Amino acid sequence: NAGVTQTPKFQVLKTGQSMTLQCAQDMNHNSMYWYRQDPGMGLRLIYYSASEGTTDKGEVPNGYNVSRLNKREFSLRLESAAPSQTSVYFCASSEWGKSSGANVLTFGAGSRLTVL
Amino acid sequence: QKEVEQDPGPLSVPEGAIVSLNCTYSNSAFQYFMWYRQYSRKGPELLMYTYSSGNKEDGRFTAQVDKSSKYISLFIRDSQPSDSATYLCAMKGYGGSQGNLIFGKGTKLSVKP
């Protein structure tokens, strides 16, 4: 039971470099999310995908792009990394079965990114 | 005023103590309330989920929602060192986009043997 798998677990980048964080879920969930977690700031939503083929901005989308590759996979891309993007990134998925219900999230283990 | 306020702690208690973790919120439209537990260097995992007001119990854990006071609590009875983690509250109103789940900043709990 893998759940939500994120790669890589750790990454160090230099300012201006680009990279993609990968996320895959095997629970057949419709919805997927990318959060960042910073000390004193809590979890903040970057982007989410309610279903395959759709993506929407969250609270802090600037500097990021996402791709919902298929139902299983949702990637987060940093085109030109900045030190302010140093953070722990979490991918999550949820089953949005009932109308307007609460989205109970299953999280991955996180990807720790440092931008120098 | 932030939508969800949660005391970051840290909170340190001896093994066996009763722990009370709390969140206050300002949006009266919130209907769904959750508690997530996050161990160090791991992702959050759902611990308790409550719809609207009332109590919900699961083993040593009890979640309470007081919508009149806009206040939610998580009680841990007979706390164990394995309960040492950061506890995040999360909440959402009925309807709206799926991105509308609001998290508290988390309370770090340490249970000492």
PDB file of C-alpha atoms in Angstrom:
ATOM      1  CA  ASN A   1       0.000   0.000   0.000  1.00  0.00           C
ATOM      2  CA  ALA A   2       2.159   2.855  -1.278  1.00  0.00           C
ATOM      3  CA  GLY A   3      -0.470   5.618  -0.976  1.00  0.00           C
ATOM      4  CA  VAL A   4       1.112   8.886  -2.130  1.00  0.00           C
ATOM      5  CA  THR A   5       4.696   8.723  -3.381  1.00  0.00           C
ATOM      6  CA  GLN A   6       6.848  11.817  -3.851  1.00  0.00           C
ATOM      7  CA  THR A   7      10.221  12.114  -5.548  1.00  0.00           C
ATOM      8  CA  PRO A   8      12.817  13.307  -4.850  1.00  0.00           C
ATOM      9  CA  LYS A   9      12.895  13.298  -1.048  1.00  0.00           C
ATOM     10  CA  PHE A  10      15.712  15.852  -0.909  1.00  0.00           C
ATOM     11  CA  GLN A  11      17.036  18.353  -3.426  1.00  0.00           C
ATOM     12  CA  VAL A  12      19.475  21.251  -3.349  1.00  0.00           C
ATOM     13  CA  LEU A  13      19.245  23.828  -6.118  1.00  0.00           C
ATOM     14  CA  LYS A  14      21.043  27.001  -7.009  1.00  0.00           C
ATOM     15  CA  THR A  15      19.084  30.192  -7.588  1.00  0.00           C
ATOM     16  CA  GLY A  16      17.687  30.236 -11.101  1.00  0.00           C
ATOM     17  CA  GLN A  17      17.767  26.485 -11.652  1.00  0.00           C
ATOM     18  CA  SER A  18      14.622  24.602 -12.532  1.00  0.00           C
ATOM     19  CA  MET A  19      13.281  21.329 -11.260  1.00  0.00           C
ATOM     20  CA  THR A  20      10.149  19.202 -11.128  1.00  0.00           C
ATOM     21  CA  LEU A  21       8.735  17.449  -8.084  1.00  0.00           C
ATOM     22  CA  GLN A  22       6.884  14.284  -8.947  1.00  0.00           C
ATOM     23  CA  CYS A  23       3.865  12.845  -7.168  1.00  0.00           C
ATOM     24  CA  ALA A  24       1.915   9.656  -7.784  1.00  0.00           C
ATOM     25  CA  GLN A  25      -1.008   8.087  -5.913  1.00  0.00           C
ATOM     26  CA  ASP A  26      -2.358   4.568  -6.197  1.00  0.00           C
ATOM     27  CA  MET A  27      -5.687   5.046  -4.377  1.00  0.00           C
ATOM     28  CA  ASN A  28      -7.695   6.003  -7.484  1.00  0.00           C
ATOM     29  CA  HIS A  29      -8.388   9.426  -5.971  1.00  0.00           C
ATOM     30  CA  ASN A  30      -9.810  12.126  -8.198  1.00  0.00           C
ATOM     31  CA  SER A  31      -8.195  15.122  -6.547  1.00  0.00           C
ATOM     32  CA  MET A  32      -4.559  15.968  -5.933  1.00  0.00           C
ATOM     33  CA  TYR A  33      -2.814  18.873  -4.189  1.00  0.00           C
ATOM     34  CA  TRP A  34       0.564  20.489  -3.654  1.00  0.00           C
ATOM     35  CA  TYR A  35       1.304  22.211  -0.348  1.00  0.00           C
ATOM     36  CA  ARG A  36       4.375  23.842   1.079  1.00  0.00           C
ATOM     37  CA  GLN A  37       5.153  23.849   4.790  1.00  0.00           C
ATOM     38  CA  ASP A  38       7.364  26.481   6.378  1.00  0.00           C
ATOM     39  CA  PRO A  39       8.188  27.080  10.052  1.00  0.00           C
ATOM     40  CA  GLY A  40       5.626  29.403  11.607  1.00  0.00           C
ATOM     41  CA  MET A  41       3.513  29.442   8.437  1.00  0.00           C
ATOM     42  CA  GLY A  42       1.832  26.068   8.516  1.00  0.00           C
ATOM     43  CA  LEU A  43       0.610  24.292   5.401  1.00  0.00           C
ATOM     44  CA  ARG A  44      -0.167  26.520   2.435  1.00  0.00           C
ATOM     45  CA  LEU A  45      -1.826  25.316  -0.735  1.00  0.00           C
ATOM     46  CA  ILE A  46       0.108  26.007  -3.929  1.00  0.00           C
ATOM     47  CA  TYR A  47      -2.056  24.355  -6.589  1.00  0.00           C
ATOM     48  CA  TYR A  48      -4.654  21.642  -6.723  1.00  0.00           C
ATOM     49  CA  SER A  49      -6.344  19.503  -9.317  1.00  0.00           C
ATOM     50  CA  ALA A  50      -9.955  18.628  -8.601  1.00  0.00           C
ATOM     51  CA  SER A  51      -9.999  16.017 -11.333  1.00  0.00           C
ATOM     52  CA  GLU A  52      -7.935  14.818 -14.257  1.00  0.00           C
ATOM     53  CA  GLY A  53      -7.605  17.623 -16.774  1.00  0.00           C
ATOM     54  CA  THR A  54      -8.188  20.521 -14.361  1.00  0.00           C
ATOM     55  CA  THR A  55      -5.865  22.583 -12.195  1.00  0.00           C
ATOM     56  CA  ASP A  56      -6.495  25.608  -9.978  1.00  0.00           C
ATOM     57  CA  LYS A  57      -4.376  28.052  -8.040  1.00  0.00           C
ATOM     58  CA  GLY A  58      -4.195  27.891  -4.286  1.00  0.00           C
ATOM     59  CA  GLU A  59      -2.974  30.442  -1.774  1.00  0.00           C
ATOM     60  CA  VAL A  60       0.663  30.735  -2.962  1.00  0.00           C
ATOM     61  CA  PRO A  61       0.929  29.817  -6.691  1.00  0.00           C
ATOM     62  CA  ASN A  62       3.520  32.395  -7.805  1.00  0.00           C
ATOM     63  CA  GLY A  63       6.737  30.850  -9.098  1.00  0.00           C
ATOM     64  CA  TYR A  64       5.202  27.408  -9.635  1.00  0.00           C
ATOM     65  CA  ASN A  65       3.511  25.473 -12.409  1.00  0.00           C
ATOM     66  CA  VAL A  66       1.720  22.155 -12.244  1.00  0.00           C
ATOM     67  CA  SER A  67       0.741  19.372 -14.603  1.00  0.00           C
ATOM     68  CA  ARG A  68      -1.908  16.734 -13.988  1.00  0.00           C
ATOM     69  CA  LEU A  69      -0.351  14.103 -16.218  1.00  0.00           C
ATOM     70  CA  ASN A  70      -3.084  11.514 -15.659  1.00  0.00           C
ATOM     71  CA  LYS A  71      -5.324  10.433 -12.807  1.00  0.00           C
ATOM     72  CA  ARG A  72      -2.375   9.059 -10.817  1.00  0.00           C
ATOM     73  CA  GLU A  73       0.276  11.740 -11.314  1.00  0.00           C
ATOM     74  CA  PHE A  74       0.534  15.433 -10.444  1.00  0.00           C
ATOM     75  CA  SER A  75       3.840  17.264 -10.855  1.00  0.00           C
ATOM     76  CA  LEU A  76       5.033  20.614  -9.508  1.00  0.00           C
ATOM     77  CA  ARG A  77       7.614  22.611 -11.459  1.00  0.00           C
ATOM     78  CA  LEU A  78       9.829  25.432 -10.314  1.00  0.00           C
ATOM     79  CA  GLU A  79      10.970  27.230 -13.475  1.00  0.00           C
ATOM     80  CA  SER A  80      13.524  29.541 -11.849  1.00  0.00           C
ATOM     81  CA  ALA A  81      14.110  28.634  -8.232  1.00  0.00           C
ATOM     82  CA  ALA A  82      14.509  31.355  -5.608  1.00  0.00           C
ATOM     83  CA  PRO A  83      15.728  31.103  -1.984  1.00  0.00           C
ATOM     84  CA  SER A  84      12.166  31.966  -0.858  1.00  0.00           C
ATOM     85  CA  GLN A  85      11.097  28.612  -2.302  1.00  0.00           C
ATOM     86  CA  THR A  86      13.220  26.726   0.230  1.00  0.00           C
ATOM     87  CA  SER A  87      10.597  24.622   1.962  1.00  0.00           C
ATOM     88  CA  VAL A  88       9.152  21.178   2.522  1.00  0.00           C
ATOM     89  CA  TYR A  89       6.687  20.288  -0.217  1.00  0.00           C
ATOM     90  CA  PHE A  90       3.840  17.868   0.328  1.00  0.00           C
ATOM     91  CA  CYS A  91       1.680  16.233  -2.265  1.00  0.00           C
ATOM     92  CA  ALA A  92      -1.744  14.990  -1.190  1.00  0.00           C
ATOM     93  CA  SER A  93      -4.740  13.306  -2.734  1.00  0.00           C
ATOM     94  CA  SER A  94      -8.383  12.945  -1.803  1.00  0.00           C
ATOM     95  CA  GLU A  95     -11.532  11.236  -2.911  1.00  0.00           C
ATOM     96  CA  TRP A  96     -14.123  13.841  -3.728  1.00  0.00           C
ATOM     97  CA  GLY A  97     -17.069  11.529  -3.897  1.00  0.00           C
ATOM     98  CA  LYS A  98     -19.900  13.362  -2.188  1.00  0.00           C
ATOM     99  CA  SER A  99     -21.170  16.727  -3.273  1.00  0.00           C
ATOM    100  CA  SER A 100     -19.557  19.559  -1.349  1.00  0.00           C
ATOM    101  CA  GLY A 101     -18.206  17.251   1.317  1.00  0.00           C
ATOM    102  CA  ALA A 102     -14.948  17.721   3.100  1.00  0.00           C
ATOM    103  CA  ASN A 103     -11.817  16.619   1.359  1.00  0.00           C
ATOM    104  CA  VAL A 104      -9.966  14.226   3.645  1.00  0.00           C
ATOM    105  CA  LEU A 105      -6.391  14.317   2.466  1.00  0.00           C
ATOM    106  CA  THR A 106      -3.776  11.571   2.271  1.00  0.00           C
ATOM    107  CA  PHE A 107      -0.304  13.086   2.251  1.00  0.00           C
ATOM    108  CA  GLY A 108       3.003  11.927   0.890  1.00  0.00           C
ATOM    109  CA  ALA A 109       6.171  11.909   2.987  1.00  0.00           C
ATOM    110  CA  GLY A 110       7.391  15.249   1.657  1.00  0.00           C
ATOM    111  CA  SER A 111      10.190  16.638  -0.501  1.00  0.00           C
ATOM    112  CA  ARG A 112      12.742  18.866   1.204  1.00  0.00           C
ATOM    113  CA  LEU A 113      14.001  21.546  -1.163  1.00  0.00           C
ATOM    114  CA  THR A 114      16.831  23.963  -0.450  1.00  0.00           C
ATOM    115  CA  VAL A 115      17.575  26.818  -2.847  1.00  0.00           C
ATOM    116  CA  LEU A 116      20.968  28.444  -2.363  1.00  0.00           C
TER     117      LEU A 116
ATOM    118  CA  GLN B   1      -7.627  38.081  12.398  1.00  0.00           C
ATOM    119  CA  LYS B   2      -6.555  34.844  10.753  1.00  0.00           C
ATOM    120  CA  GLU B   3      -9.272  32.367   9.856  1.00  0.00           C
ATOM    121  CA  VAL B   4      -7.810  29.622  12.043  1.00  0.00           C
ATOM    122  CA  GLU B   5      -5.698  30.210  15.128  1.00  0.00           C
ATOM    123  CA  GLN B   6      -3.728  27.455  16.825  1.00  0.00           C
ATOM    124  CA  ASP B   7      -1.214  27.818  19.635  1.00  0.00           C
ATOM    125  CA  PRO B   8       2.084  26.505  18.258  1.00  0.00           C
ATOM    126  CA  GLY B   9       3.345  25.343  21.636  1.00  0.00           C
ATOM    127  CA  PRO B  10       5.594  23.533  22.199  1.00  0.00           C
ATOM    128  CA  LEU B  11       3.593  21.619  24.767  1.00  0.00           C
ATOM    129  CA  SER B  12       5.430  19.190  27.030  1.00  0.00           C
ATOM    130  CA  VAL B  13       3.570  16.764  29.300  1.00  0.00           C
ATOM    131  CA  PRO B  14       4.473  13.665  31.324  1.00  0.00           C
ATOM    132  CA  GLU B  15       3.382  10.246  30.155  1.00  0.00           C
ATOM    133  CA  GLY B  16      -0.158   9.455  31.241  1.00  0.00           C
ATOM    134  CA  ALA B  17      -1.333  13.079  31.278  1.00  0.00           C
ATOM    135  CA  ILE B  18      -4.505  14.308  29.609  1.00  0.00           C
ATOM    136  CA  VAL B  19      -3.652  16.616  26.740  1.00  0.00           C
ATOM    137  CA  SER B  20      -5.925  19.331  25.386  1.00  0.00           C
ATOM    138  CA  LEU B  21      -5.184  20.847  21.990  1.00  0.00           C
ATOM    139  CA  ASN B  22      -7.319  23.687  20.652  1.00  0.00           C
ATOM    140  CA  CYS B  23      -8.106  25.804  17.617  1.00  0.00           C
ATOM    141  CA  THR B  24     -10.294  28.851  17.261  1.00  0.00           C
ATOM    142  CA  TYR B  25     -11.748  30.059  14.011  1.00  0.00           C
ATOM    143  CA  SER B  26     -13.579  33.083  12.708  1.00  0.00           C
ATOM    144  CA  ASN B  27     -15.614  31.755   9.775  1.00  0.00           C
ATOM    145  CA  SER B  28     -19.044  30.632  10.968  1.00  0.00           C
ATOM    146  CA  ALA B  29     -19.544  28.763   7.685  1.00  0.00           C
ATOM    147  CA  PHE B  30     -17.046  26.048   8.634  1.00  0.00           C
ATOM    148  CA  GLN B  31     -18.816  22.699   8.928  1.00  0.00           C
ATOM    149  CA  TYR B  32     -16.080  20.084   8.558  1.00  0.00           C
ATOM    150  CA  PHE B  33     -13.379  19.800  11.178  1.00  0.00           C
ATOM    151  CA  MET B  34     -10.328  17.596  11.113  1.00  0.00           C
ATOM    152  CA  TRP B  35      -7.270  16.858  13.171  1.00  0.00           C
ATOM    153  CA  TYR B  36      -4.093  15.680  11.489  1.00  0.00           C
ATOM    154  CA  ARG B  37      -1.039  14.268  13.259  1.00  0.00           C
ATOM    155  CA  GLN B  38       2.402  14.849  11.818  1.00  0.00           C
ATOM    156  CA  TYR B  39       5.452  13.012  13.075  1.00  0.00           C
ATOM    157  CA  SER B  40       8.852  14.602  12.572  1.00  0.00           C
ATOM    158  CA  ARG B  41       9.966  14.504   8.923  1.00  0.00           C
ATOM    159  CA  LYS B  42       6.749  12.776   7.838  1.00  0.00           C
ATOM    160  CA  GLY B  43       3.579  13.880   6.089  1.00  0.00           C
ATOM    161  CA  PRO B  44       0.425  14.694   8.070  1.00  0.00           C
ATOM    162  CA  GLU B  45      -2.043  11.845   8.581  1.00  0.00           C
ATOM    163  CA  LEU B  46      -5.724  12.143   9.399  1.00  0.00           C
ATOM    164  CA  LEU B  47      -6.476  11.456  13.046  1.00  0.00           C
ATOM    165  CA  MET B  48     -10.069  12.617  13.588  1.00  0.00           C
ATOM    166  CA  TYR B  49     -12.850  13.969  11.398  1.00  0.00           C
ATOM    167  CA  THR B  50     -16.040  15.647  12.632  1.00  0.00           C
ATOM    168  CA  TYR B  51     -18.972  17.139  10.798  1.00  0.00           C
ATOM    169  CA  SER B  52     -20.719  20.103  12.432  1.00  0.00           C
ATOM    170  CA  SER B  53     -20.981  20.206  16.237  1.00  0.00           C
ATOM    171  CA  GLY B  54     -20.562  17.591  18.907  1.00  0.00           C
ATOM    172  CA  ASN B  55     -18.066  15.061  20.136  1.00  0.00           C
ATOM    173  CA  LYS B  56     -16.384  12.131  18.494  1.00  0.00           C
ATOM    174  CA  GLU B  57     -14.352   9.530  20.313  1.00  0.00           C
ATOM    175  CA  ASP B  58     -11.794   7.076  18.966  1.00  0.00           C
ATOM    176  CA  GLY B  59      -9.848   5.165  21.565  1.00  0.00           C
ATOM    177  CA  ARG B  60      -7.802   7.613  23.629  1.00  0.00           C
ATOM    178  CA  PHE B  61      -8.714  10.524  21.339  1.00  0.00           C
ATOM    179  CA  THR B  62     -11.789  12.750  21.589  1.00  0.00           C
ATOM    180  CA  ALA B  63     -12.591  15.578  19.198  1.00  0.00           C
ATOM    181  CA  GLN B  64     -15.014  18.299  20.263  1.00  0.00           C
ATOM    182  CA  VAL B  65     -16.588  21.045  18.198  1.00  0.00           C
ATOM    183  CA  ASP B  66     -18.335  24.050  19.746  1.00  0.00           C
ATOM    184  CA  LYS B  67     -19.673  26.046  16.830  1.00  0.00           C
ATOM    185  CA  SER B  68     -21.293  28.661  19.070  1.00  0.00           C
ATOM    186  CA  SER B  69     -17.846  29.573  20.414  1.00  0.00           C
ATOM    187  CA  LYS B  70     -16.026  28.783  17.137  1.00  0.00           C
ATOM    188  CA  TYR B  71     -13.715  26.503  19.065  1.00  0.00           C
ATOM    189  CA  ILE B  72     -12.531  22.956  18.466  1.00  0.00           C
ATOM    190  CA  SER B  73     -10.535  20.692  20.742  1.00  0.00           C
ATOM    191  CA  LEU B  74      -8.660  17.429  20.629  1.00  0.00           C
ATOM    192  CA  PHE B  75      -8.234  15.546  23.895  1.00  0.00           C
ATOM    193  CA  ILE B  76      -5.697  12.776  24.335  1.00  0.00           C
ATOM    194  CA  ARG B  77      -6.171  10.561  27.393  1.00  0.00           C
ATOM    195  CA  ASP B  78      -3.353   8.540  28.943  1.00  0.00           C
ATOM    196  CA  SER B  79      -0.837  10.204  26.658  1.00  0.00           C
ATOM    197  CA  GLN B  80       2.091   8.100  25.452  1.00  0.00           C
ATOM    198  CA  PRO B  81       5.566   9.022  24.171  1.00  0.00           C
ATOM    199  CA  SER B  82       4.378   7.768  20.776  1.00  0.00           C
ATOM    200  CA  ASP B  83       1.863  10.651  20.763  1.00  0.00           C
ATOM    201  CA  SER B  84       4.773  13.102  20.471  1.00  0.00           C
ATOM    202  CA  ALA B  85       4.084  14.886  17.184  1.00  0.00           C
ATOM    203  CA  THR B  86       2.707  18.086  15.733  1.00  0.00           C
ATOM    204  CA  TYR B  87      -1.089  18.246  15.654  1.00  0.00           C
ATOM    205  CA  LEU B  88      -2.759  20.299  12.935  1.00  0.00           C
ATOM    206  CA  CYS B  89      -6.387  21.312  12.919  1.00  0.00           C
ATOM    207  CA  ALA B  90      -8.113  21.800   9.561  1.00  0.00           C
ATOM    208  CA  MET B  91     -11.570  22.968   8.610  1.00  0.00           C
ATOM    209  CA  LYS B  92     -13.805  23.786   5.680  1.00  0.00           C
ATOM    210  CA  GLY B  93     -17.236  25.136   4.913  1.00  0.00           C
ATOM    211  CA  TYR B  94     -19.970  23.375   2.980  1.00  0.00           C
ATOM    212  CA  GLY B  95     -19.612  23.809  -0.758  1.00  0.00           C
ATOM    213  CA  GLY B  96     -16.950  25.916  -2.396  1.00  0.00           C
ATOM    214  CA  SER B  97     -13.845  24.678  -4.077  1.00  0.00           C
ATOM    215  CA  GLN B  98     -11.811  21.757  -2.860  1.00  0.00           C
ATOM    216  CA  GLY B  99      -8.929  24.106  -2.237  1.00  0.00           C
ATOM    217  CA  ASN B 100     -10.759  25.736   0.634  1.00  0.00           C
ATOM    218  CA  LEU B 101      -9.448  23.476   3.411  1.00  0.00           C
ATOM    219  CA  ILE B 102      -7.858  25.789   5.979  1.00  0.00           C
ATOM    220  CA  PHE B 103      -5.102  24.491   8.253  1.00  0.00           C
ATOM    221  CA  GLY B 104      -3.960  25.779  11.608  1.00  0.00           C
ATOM    222  CA  LYS B 105      -0.224  26.183  12.030  1.00  0.00           C
ATOM    223  CA  GLY B 106       0.045  23.152  14.292  1.00  0.00           C
ATOM    224  CA  THR B 107       0.841  22.496  17.964  1.00  0.00           C
ATOM    225  CA  LYS B 108       4.006  20.559  18.753  1.00  0.00           C
ATOM    226  CA  LEU B 109       3.440  18.039  21.545  1.00  0.00           C
ATOM    227  CA  SER B 110       6.111  16.194  23.475  1.00  0.00           C
ATOM    228  CA  VAL B 111       5.149  13.404  25.894  1.00  0.00           C
ATOM    229  CA  LYS B 112       7.972  12.605  28.291  1.00  0.00           C
ATOM    230  CA  PRO B 113       8.389   9.049  29.672  1.00  0.00           C
TER     231      PRO B 113
END
